[in-house]
């Protein structure tokens, strides 16, 4: 055991360590019959499935370093505290959207939560060409409900300011995002890697002044615009699916930031899944149909977001912003609609700005995505990734001129049917 009392779990010690926690025993059964498997394949933590006579739970424990890199990159255990606090807020703001939490231990940096039977990580499902009914609507509503209900549009000012202060301490995970997402892709940072055949495109991108400036503008938006409590790492590896059911997991990067951030990262990951399909679905007709489905999901994410944001604007605008005393109470229905549309336009523009940058960092930075990495034919992988880089640039640079979803989808189609190497 360490000086602080923290000790990482392993499958052998876990039954002894958690076997007296009633919240766990109630759900799993007698610890003598527990079976424990470590299944963590993410970049940071330990994740165990604990099975017993009564059922199963997930035990997620933070390590004091970045798992992907090793002990040379220390990372505070307090991220489990932020994940726990974010999960409880998301559960209240969008009931049923996240796993239920059964137990939290701050010293051990662990969260015990619902095991989502037969669910898989969405990223895996996207590589197999599987479709999920209602996925885009679910994700769009999740983004809208968490964004709206975590902001000054809805919360009372004291609650929101206390929350802002609480999550402001998630410094080290914000630092990862600030560096790995917004800066490292645009210079030869030490931990970066990319497919060698991309060199000409990468050289051009890193010499692209407009792109570097745009990335720093978006970094400033992320760092300086504490609009709402973000999930902070909403990619397709942070979503679990089974048929038409979905849940959002892993909010350890939670922080206050701009409303367009989560939805921008999310849409980026769908657009990258689109770019990567030649490496996963060789049949051209099947691939085209699946890419269309991905774009339908992107459409549904945004329309689900905009509709739910509108609904909440009209029914739950109880915070200090755009107060009813200035609008509804003065029979100024047009004023409140004008303000709502302005806000949605600003979120749309931020969404596009963040989206393109996320595409770049997943191809050029430290943390890549399986959709590209698992394409074993290196020339094909480079072609797919080059389309992602070109599309990412077009989306971020074009954020003030891409006015609607049809324009965005046209841009995706035009960009991804060409070769850049
Ligand atoms: C060092 S952590 C790298 C990435 O993994 C997480 O999932 C976040 O996306 C982070 O940027
Ligand atoms: Mg994660």
Short mmCIF file of C-alpha atoms and ligand atoms in Angstrom, two decimals:
data_model
loop_
_atom_site.label_atom_id
_atom_site.label_comp_id
_atom_site.label_asym_id
_atom_site.label_seq_id
_atom_site.Cartn_x
_atom_site.Cartn_y
_atom_site.Cartn_z
CA UNK A 1 0.00 0.00 0.00
CA UNK A 2 1.25 3.52 -0.80
CA UNK A 3 1.63 6.31 1.76
CA UNK A 4 -1.75 7.69 0.81
CA UNK A 5 -3.47 4.33 1.16
CA UNK A 6 -4.00 3.96 -2.58
CA UNK A 7 -3.13 0.59 -4.10
CA UNK A 8 -4.00 -0.51 -7.61
CA UNK A 9 -6.35 -3.46 -7.84
CA UNK A 10 -5.65 -6.68 -9.69
CA UNK A 11 -7.91 -9.67 -10.43
CA UNK A 12 -6.44 -11.64 -7.51
CA UNK A 13 -6.79 -8.95 -4.83
CA UNK A 14 -10.06 -7.42 -5.96
CA UNK A 15 -12.46 -9.90 -4.26
CA UNK A 16 -10.69 -9.40 -0.94
CA UNK A 17 -10.51 -5.60 -1.36
CA UNK A 18 -14.15 -5.08 -2.42
CA UNK A 19 -15.73 -8.18 -0.88
CA UNK A 20 -17.03 -6.24 2.13
CA UNK A 21 -18.53 -3.36 0.19
CA UNK A 22 -22.26 -3.99 0.51
CA UNK A 23 -23.14 -2.03 -2.66
CA UNK A 24 -20.98 -4.46 -4.62
CA UNK A 25 -21.86 -7.67 -2.79
CA UNK A 26 -25.59 -6.95 -3.22
CA UNK A 27 -25.14 -6.87 -6.99
CA UNK A 28 -22.52 -9.56 -7.54
CA UNK A 29 -23.15 -12.06 -4.74
CA UNK A 30 -20.83 -13.87 -2.36
CA UNK A 31 -17.20 -12.79 -3.04
CA UNK A 32 -15.94 -16.36 -2.79
CA UNK A 33 -17.57 -16.98 -6.16
CA UNK A 34 -16.38 -13.83 -7.95
CA UNK A 35 -14.67 -14.02 -11.30
CA UNK A 36 -12.59 -10.95 -12.19
CA UNK A 37 -11.30 -9.94 -15.63
CA UNK A 38 -9.30 -6.80 -16.46
CA UNK A 39 -10.66 -5.45 -19.75
CA UNK A 40 -9.27 -1.91 -19.86
CA UNK A 41 -8.16 -0.99 -23.37
CA UNK A 42 -8.33 2.79 -22.94
CA UNK A 43 -5.40 5.15 -22.55
CA UNK A 44 -5.58 5.82 -18.82
CA UNK A 45 -7.20 3.38 -16.38
CA UNK A 46 -7.77 -0.11 -15.06
CA UNK A 47 -11.21 -1.55 -15.85
CA UNK A 48 -12.44 -4.82 -14.36
CA UNK A 49 -15.57 -6.88 -14.97
CA UNK A 50 -16.57 -8.60 -11.75
CA UNK A 51 -19.01 -11.49 -12.19
CA UNK A 52 -20.72 -13.56 -9.53
CA UNK A 53 -23.82 -15.58 -8.73
CA UNK A 54 -26.02 -12.47 -8.44
CA UNK A 55 -24.75 -10.43 -11.39
CA UNK A 56 -21.94 -8.30 -12.75
CA UNK A 57 -20.44 -4.86 -12.15
CA UNK A 58 -17.70 -2.75 -13.69
CA UNK A 59 -14.90 -1.53 -11.44
CA UNK A 60 -12.92 1.34 -12.91
CA UNK A 61 -9.78 2.49 -11.10
CA UNK A 62 -7.46 5.34 -12.00
CA UNK A 63 -3.75 4.63 -12.19
CA UNK A 64 -1.29 7.27 -10.95
CA UNK A 65 0.10 7.58 -14.48
CA UNK A 66 -1.02 7.53 -18.14
CA UNK A 67 -1.47 3.85 -18.98
CA UNK A 68 -0.78 4.43 -22.67
CA UNK A 69 2.65 5.93 -21.95
CA UNK A 70 3.69 4.44 -18.61
CA UNK A 71 4.96 5.67 -15.25
CA UNK A 72 7.09 8.35 -16.90
CA UNK A 73 3.87 10.40 -17.30
CA UNK A 74 2.29 10.79 -13.84
CA UNK A 75 -1.40 11.67 -13.74
CA UNK A 76 -3.36 12.47 -10.56
CA UNK A 77 -5.80 9.97 -9.13
CA UNK A 78 -8.35 12.74 -8.55
CA UNK A 79 -9.70 12.17 -12.07
CA UNK A 80 -11.87 9.41 -10.55
CA UNK A 81 -13.46 12.07 -8.34
CA UNK A 82 -14.26 14.20 -11.39
CA UNK A 83 -15.62 11.21 -13.28
CA UNK A 84 -17.86 10.31 -10.35
CA UNK A 85 -19.13 13.87 -10.02
CA UNK A 86 -19.69 14.20 -13.76
CA UNK A 87 -21.59 10.90 -13.92
CA UNK A 88 -23.95 11.98 -11.16
CA UNK A 89 -24.68 15.28 -12.92
CA UNK A 90 -25.17 13.63 -16.31
CA UNK A 91 -27.52 11.06 -14.74
CA UNK A 92 -29.62 13.90 -13.30
CA UNK A 93 -29.53 16.02 -16.46
CA UNK A 94 -30.23 13.19 -18.92
CA UNK A 95 -31.65 10.24 -16.97
CA UNK A 96 -30.75 6.83 -18.39
CA UNK A 97 -27.91 8.14 -20.54
CA UNK A 98 -24.99 6.96 -18.38
CA UNK A 99 -24.25 3.83 -16.31
CA UNK A 100 -25.60 3.81 -12.77
CA UNK A 101 -22.91 4.32 -10.13
CA UNK A 102 -23.07 1.94 -7.16
CA UNK A 103 -20.01 2.93 -5.15
CA UNK A 104 -17.20 5.47 -5.16
CA UNK A 105 -13.96 5.38 -3.17
CA UNK A 106 -11.92 8.57 -3.36
CA UNK A 107 -8.76 7.17 -1.76
CA UNK A 108 -8.67 4.18 -4.08
CA UNK A 109 -9.74 6.36 -7.04
CA UNK A 110 -12.33 3.80 -8.04
CA UNK A 111 -15.91 3.83 -9.26
CA UNK A 112 -18.09 0.73 -9.24
CA UNK A 113 -20.84 1.00 -11.83
CA UNK A 114 -23.45 -0.81 -13.83
CA UNK A 115 -22.27 -3.53 -16.19
CA UNK A 116 -23.91 -2.94 -19.55
CA UNK A 117 -24.73 -6.48 -20.63
CA UNK A 118 -23.82 -7.34 -24.23
CA UNK A 119 -22.94 -3.73 -25.03
CA UNK A 120 -19.86 -2.99 -27.13
CA UNK A 121 -17.81 0.15 -27.65
CA UNK A 122 -19.42 2.07 -30.51
CA UNK A 123 -16.07 2.41 -32.31
CA UNK A 124 -15.90 -1.39 -32.66
CA UNK A 125 -19.41 -1.51 -34.03
CA UNK A 126 -18.64 1.25 -36.57
CA UNK A 127 -15.71 -0.81 -37.88
CA UNK A 128 -18.03 -3.75 -38.49
CA UNK A 129 -20.55 -1.70 -40.43
CA UNK A 130 -23.35 -2.10 -37.87
CA UNK A 131 -26.25 0.34 -37.69
CA UNK A 132 -28.05 1.48 -34.53
CA UNK A 133 -31.56 2.86 -34.75
CA UNK A 134 -32.02 6.18 -32.96
CA UNK A 135 -28.32 6.64 -32.14
CA UNK A 136 -27.96 10.19 -33.48
CA UNK A 137 -31.08 11.45 -31.69
CA UNK A 138 -29.93 9.95 -28.40
CA UNK A 139 -26.48 11.53 -28.69
CA UNK A 140 -27.80 14.91 -29.80
CA UNK A 141 -30.25 15.03 -26.88
CA UNK A 142 -27.50 13.98 -24.47
CA UNK A 143 -25.31 16.85 -25.67
CA UNK A 144 -28.19 19.34 -25.48
CA UNK A 145 -29.46 18.28 -22.05
CA UNK A 146 -26.04 18.18 -20.41
CA UNK A 147 -24.98 21.44 -22.09
CA UNK A 148 -28.16 23.36 -21.28
CA UNK A 149 -28.80 22.02 -17.81
CA UNK A 150 -25.17 22.52 -16.72
CA UNK A 151 -25.09 26.17 -17.75
CA UNK A 152 -26.18 29.63 -16.65
CA UNK A 153 -29.17 29.17 -18.94
CA UNK A 154 -30.65 26.78 -16.41
CA UNK A 155 -28.79 26.45 -13.10
CA UNK A 156 -29.02 29.05 -10.42
CA UNK A 157 -25.87 31.16 -10.39
CA UNK A 158 -24.53 29.88 -7.05
CA UNK A 159 -24.82 26.23 -8.05
CA UNK A 160 -23.18 26.86 -11.37
CA UNK A 161 -20.33 28.87 -9.85
CA UNK A 162 -19.66 26.20 -7.23
CA UNK A 163 -19.60 23.56 -9.95
CA UNK A 164 -17.31 25.68 -12.06
CA UNK A 165 -14.92 25.91 -9.11
CA UNK A 166 -15.13 22.19 -8.39
CA UNK A 167 -14.33 21.10 -11.93
CA UNK A 168 -11.70 23.83 -12.41
CA UNK A 169 -9.36 21.59 -10.44
CA UNK A 170 -9.34 18.97 -13.21
CA UNK A 171 -6.20 20.76 -14.33
CA UNK A 172 -4.05 17.90 -15.57
CA UNK A 173 -6.73 16.37 -17.79
CA UNK A 174 -7.52 19.77 -19.27
CA UNK A 175 -3.81 20.16 -19.86
CA UNK A 176 -3.83 16.91 -21.88
CA UNK A 177 -6.63 18.28 -24.07
CA UNK A 178 -5.04 21.71 -24.39
CA UNK A 179 -1.76 20.25 -25.59
CA UNK A 180 -2.64 16.98 -27.32
CA UNK A 181 -5.70 18.29 -29.15
CA UNK A 182 -5.01 21.92 -29.92
CA UNK A 183 -1.23 22.28 -30.23
CA UNK A 184 0.78 19.06 -30.69
CA UNK A 185 -0.74 18.10 -34.08
CA UNK A 186 0.55 21.36 -35.57
CA UNK A 187 4.25 20.86 -34.84
CA UNK A 188 6.63 17.93 -34.45
CA UNK A 189 5.80 17.33 -30.78
CA UNK A 190 7.75 14.53 -29.11
CA UNK A 191 4.92 12.05 -28.65
CA UNK A 192 3.29 12.56 -32.04
CA UNK A 193 3.20 9.79 -34.61
CA UNK A 194 1.68 9.42 -38.05
CA UNK A 195 1.65 7.03 -40.98
CA UNK A 196 4.89 7.88 -42.86
CA UNK A 197 3.22 8.13 -46.28
CA UNK A 198 1.28 11.13 -44.97
CA UNK A 199 4.47 13.20 -44.76
CA UNK A 200 3.68 15.62 -47.64
CA UNK A 201 0.19 16.39 -46.29
CA UNK A 202 1.51 16.74 -42.75
CA UNK A 203 4.28 19.11 -43.85
CA UNK A 204 1.74 21.28 -45.68
CA UNK A 205 -0.65 21.29 -42.72
CA UNK A 206 2.06 22.28 -40.24
CA UNK A 207 3.09 25.13 -42.53
CA UNK A 208 -0.51 26.29 -42.88
CA UNK A 209 -0.70 29.57 -40.98
CA UNK A 210 -4.49 29.86 -41.23
CA UNK A 211 -4.89 26.39 -39.75
CA UNK A 212 -2.51 27.08 -36.86
CA UNK A 213 -4.26 30.33 -36.08
CA UNK A 214 -7.68 28.65 -36.25
CA UNK A 215 -6.50 25.87 -33.91
CA UNK A 216 -5.31 28.46 -31.41
CA UNK A 217 -8.58 30.40 -31.71
CA UNK A 218 -10.40 27.16 -30.85
CA UNK A 219 -7.97 26.48 -27.99
CA UNK A 220 -8.80 29.92 -26.63
CA UNK A 221 -12.53 29.10 -26.89
CA UNK A 222 -11.94 25.84 -25.02
CA UNK A 223 -9.78 27.36 -22.29
CA UNK A 224 -11.66 30.64 -21.79
CA UNK A 225 -15.34 29.92 -22.34
CA UNK A 226 -16.67 28.14 -19.29
CA UNK A 227 -20.24 27.87 -20.56
CA UNK A 228 -21.23 24.46 -19.27
CA UNK A 229 -20.04 21.20 -17.75
CA UNK A 230 -18.56 19.18 -20.60
CA UNK A 231 -18.10 15.45 -20.84
CA UNK A 232 -14.67 16.49 -22.09
CA UNK A 233 -13.77 13.37 -24.12
CA UNK A 234 -16.90 12.48 -26.06
CA UNK A 235 -15.65 10.22 -28.82
CA UNK A 236 -17.02 6.92 -30.14
CA UNK A 237 -14.86 5.03 -27.64
CA UNK A 238 -16.83 6.77 -24.87
CA UNK A 239 -20.16 5.35 -26.04
CA UNK A 240 -21.46 1.82 -25.55
CA UNK A 241 -24.16 0.33 -27.75
CA UNK A 242 -26.34 -2.71 -28.03
CA UNK A 243 -28.80 -2.73 -30.93
CA UNK A 244 -30.81 0.48 -30.46
CA UNK A 245 -29.58 1.14 -26.90
CA UNK A 246 -26.68 3.44 -26.07
CA UNK A 247 -24.95 4.87 -23.02
CA UNK A 248 -22.24 7.44 -22.57
CA UNK A 249 -19.26 6.49 -20.39
CA UNK A 250 -15.89 7.87 -19.21
CA UNK A 251 -16.38 11.57 -18.36
CA UNK A 252 -13.10 11.87 -16.45
CA UNK A 253 -12.07 14.85 -18.62
CA UNK A 254 -15.12 16.76 -17.36
CA UNK A 255 -14.56 20.50 -17.12
CA UNK A 256 -16.44 23.72 -17.79
CA UNK A 257 -16.06 24.72 -21.43
CA UNK A 258 -17.91 25.84 -24.55
CA UNK A 259 -21.19 24.17 -25.53
CA UNK A 260 -19.90 23.24 -28.99
CA UNK A 261 -16.98 21.17 -27.68
CA UNK A 262 -18.59 17.79 -26.89
CA UNK A 263 -20.76 17.75 -29.98
CA UNK A 264 -17.83 18.82 -32.17
CA UNK A 265 -15.56 16.02 -30.87
CA UNK A 266 -18.40 13.56 -31.29
CA UNK A 267 -19.19 14.49 -34.89
CA UNK A 268 -15.46 14.39 -35.72
CA UNK A 269 -15.34 10.78 -34.63
CA UNK A 270 -18.24 9.87 -36.91
CA UNK A 271 -16.60 11.70 -39.81
CA UNK A 272 -13.36 9.76 -39.19
CA UNK A 273 -15.33 6.50 -39.12
CA UNK A 274 -16.68 7.59 -42.52
CA UNK A 275 -13.15 8.28 -43.85
CA UNK A 276 -11.87 4.92 -42.56
CA UNK A 277 -14.56 2.74 -44.16
CA UNK A 278 -12.47 1.74 -47.23
CA UNK A 279 -10.25 -0.11 -44.74
CA UNK A 280 -13.17 -2.01 -43.20
CA UNK A 281 -15.91 -2.54 -45.79
CA UNK A 282 -14.35 -3.60 -49.11
CA UNK A 283 -17.69 -3.97 -50.92
CA UNK A 284 -18.31 -0.60 -52.56
CA UNK A 285 -22.11 -0.64 -52.45
CA UNK A 286 -22.16 -1.80 -48.84
CA UNK A 287 -19.59 0.83 -47.94
CA UNK A 288 -21.49 3.66 -49.65
CA UNK A 289 -24.70 2.67 -47.85
CA UNK A 290 -22.87 2.59 -44.54
CA UNK A 291 -21.19 5.94 -45.12
CA UNK A 292 -24.63 7.40 -45.89
CA UNK A 293 -25.88 5.97 -42.61
CA UNK A 294 -22.98 7.61 -40.76
CA UNK A 295 -23.91 10.96 -42.30
CA UNK A 296 -27.54 10.36 -41.29
CA UNK A 297 -26.35 9.85 -37.72
CA UNK A 298 -24.39 13.12 -37.90
CA UNK A 299 -27.54 14.86 -39.19
CA UNK A 300 -29.58 13.36 -36.35
CA UNK A 301 -27.00 14.38 -33.74
CA UNK A 302 -27.22 18.01 -34.77
CA UNK A 303 -30.99 18.08 -35.26
CA UNK A 304 -31.51 16.18 -31.98
CA UNK A 305 -29.27 18.73 -30.29
CA UNK A 306 -30.95 21.78 -31.85
CA UNK A 307 -34.49 20.51 -31.16
CA UNK A 308 -33.77 19.64 -27.56
CA UNK A 309 -31.85 22.86 -26.96
CA UNK A 310 -34.86 24.74 -28.34
CA UNK A 311 -37.27 22.78 -26.17
CA UNK A 312 -35.18 23.46 -23.05
CA UNK A 313 -34.77 27.12 -23.99
CA UNK A 314 -38.53 27.48 -24.07
CA UNK A 315 -39.31 25.43 -20.96
CA UNK A 316 -36.30 25.44 -18.59
CA UNK A 317 -34.60 28.81 -19.05
CA UNK A 318 -34.42 29.50 -15.33
CA UNK A 319 -30.84 30.77 -15.01
CA UNK A 320 -29.36 34.25 -15.15
CA UNK A 321 -28.99 34.36 -18.95
CA UNK A 322 -31.63 35.72 -21.37
CA UNK A 323 -34.06 35.96 -18.50
CA UNK A 324 -37.80 35.89 -19.09
CA UNK A 325 -38.19 39.34 -17.49
CA UNK A 326 -36.57 40.80 -20.61
CA UNK A 327 -38.46 38.73 -23.14
CA UNK A 328 -41.53 36.58 -22.38
CA UNK A 329 -42.69 38.85 -19.56
CA UNK A 330 -42.70 41.75 -22.03
CA UNK A 331 -44.46 39.75 -24.70
CA UNK A 332 -41.26 39.82 -26.74
CA UNK A 333 -41.49 36.36 -28.26
CA UNK A 334 -39.34 37.39 -31.19
CA UNK A 335 -36.54 38.59 -28.92
CA UNK A 336 -36.18 35.27 -27.17
CA UNK A 337 -36.23 33.43 -30.51
CA UNK A 338 -33.59 35.76 -31.92
CA UNK A 339 -31.38 35.13 -28.90
CA UNK A 340 -31.91 31.34 -29.13
CA UNK A 341 -31.02 31.28 -32.82
CA UNK A 342 -27.91 33.39 -32.17
CA UNK A 343 -26.80 30.94 -29.46
CA UNK A 344 -27.40 27.92 -31.70
CA UNK A 345 -25.45 29.56 -34.55
CA UNK A 346 -22.52 30.20 -32.20
CA UNK A 347 -22.60 26.58 -31.00
CA UNK A 348 -22.76 25.31 -34.62
CA UNK A 349 -19.69 27.36 -35.49
CA UNK A 350 -17.74 26.16 -32.45
CA UNK A 351 -18.85 22.60 -33.18
CA UNK A 352 -17.25 22.82 -36.64
CA UNK A 353 -14.10 24.43 -35.28
CA UNK A 354 -13.54 21.68 -32.68
CA UNK A 355 -14.56 18.94 -35.09
CA UNK A 356 -11.77 19.52 -37.61
CA UNK A 357 -9.10 19.79 -34.91
CA UNK A 358 -10.17 16.50 -33.30
CA UNK A 359 -9.79 14.87 -36.72
CA UNK A 360 -6.25 16.18 -37.00
CA UNK A 361 -5.09 15.13 -33.57
CA UNK A 362 -6.39 11.55 -33.98
CA UNK A 363 -4.22 11.18 -37.10
CA UNK A 364 -1.14 13.20 -36.11
CA UNK A 365 -0.95 13.22 -32.31
CA UNK A 366 -0.31 10.65 -29.58
CA UNK A 367 -3.81 9.20 -29.21
CA UNK A 368 -5.03 7.63 -32.43
CA UNK A 369 -8.25 5.76 -33.15
CA UNK A 370 -8.77 2.09 -33.96
CA UNK A 371 -10.66 2.84 -37.19
CA UNK A 372 -7.44 4.08 -38.80
CA UNK A 373 -4.86 2.12 -36.80
CA UNK A 374 -6.44 -1.22 -37.63
CA UNK A 375 -6.12 -0.73 -41.38
CA UNK A 376 -3.11 -2.97 -41.99
CA UNK A 377 -2.55 -1.94 -45.62
CA UNK A 378 -0.40 1.11 -44.95
CA UNK A 379 -1.02 2.78 -48.31
CA UNK A 380 -4.78 2.44 -47.89
CA UNK A 381 -4.58 3.69 -44.30
CA UNK A 382 -2.63 6.74 -45.46
CA UNK A 383 -5.24 7.48 -48.15
CA UNK A 384 -8.05 7.32 -45.58
CA UNK A 385 -6.12 9.43 -43.08
CA UNK A 386 -5.17 12.02 -45.72
CA UNK A 387 -8.88 12.50 -46.45
CA UNK A 388 -9.43 12.99 -42.72
CA UNK A 389 -6.71 15.64 -42.57
CA UNK A 390 -8.02 17.53 -45.60
CA UNK A 391 -11.61 17.31 -44.36
CA UNK A 392 -10.58 18.42 -40.87
CA UNK A 393 -8.92 21.51 -42.27
CA UNK A 394 -11.90 22.35 -44.49
CA UNK A 395 -14.33 22.02 -41.58
CA UNK A 396 -12.36 24.12 -39.08
CA UNK A 397 -11.32 26.82 -41.55
CA UNK A 398 -14.81 26.89 -43.04
CA UNK A 399 -16.62 27.16 -39.73
CA UNK A 400 -18.10 30.56 -40.46
CA UNK A 401 -19.14 29.75 -44.03
CA UNK A 402 -20.53 26.22 -43.62
CA UNK A 403 -24.03 27.34 -42.74
CA UNK A 404 -25.96 24.09 -42.44
CA UNK A 405 -25.82 20.32 -42.30
CA UNK A 406 -26.41 19.83 -46.03
CA UNK A 407 -23.37 21.99 -46.79
CA UNK A 408 -21.30 20.02 -44.28
CA UNK A 409 -22.39 16.70 -45.79
CA UNK A 410 -21.61 17.91 -49.32
CA UNK A 411 -18.17 18.89 -48.12
CA UNK A 412 -17.66 15.43 -46.58
CA UNK A 413 -18.72 13.69 -49.81
CA UNK A 414 -16.63 15.88 -52.10
CA UNK A 415 -13.54 15.66 -49.87
CA UNK A 416 -13.66 11.94 -49.28
CA UNK A 417 -14.09 10.85 -52.91
CA UNK A 418 -10.66 12.28 -53.85
CA UNK A 419 -7.11 11.06 -53.27
CA UNK A 420 -4.48 13.35 -51.76
CA UNK A 421 -1.27 11.28 -51.90
C1 LIG B 1 -2.72 10.75 -22.70
S1 LIG B 1 -4.40 10.56 -22.85
C2 LIG B 1 -4.73 10.60 -24.53
C3 LIG B 1 -6.15 10.68 -24.86
O1 LIG B 1 -6.86 9.60 -24.29
C4 LIG B 1 -8.09 10.05 -23.76
O2 LIG B 1 -9.11 9.21 -24.12
C5 LIG B 1 -8.28 11.45 -24.29
O3 LIG B 1 -8.92 11.45 -25.55
C6 LIG B 1 -6.87 11.91 -24.38
O4 LIG B 1 -6.70 13.02 -25.22
MG1 LIG B 2 -11.77 7.80 -21.92
#
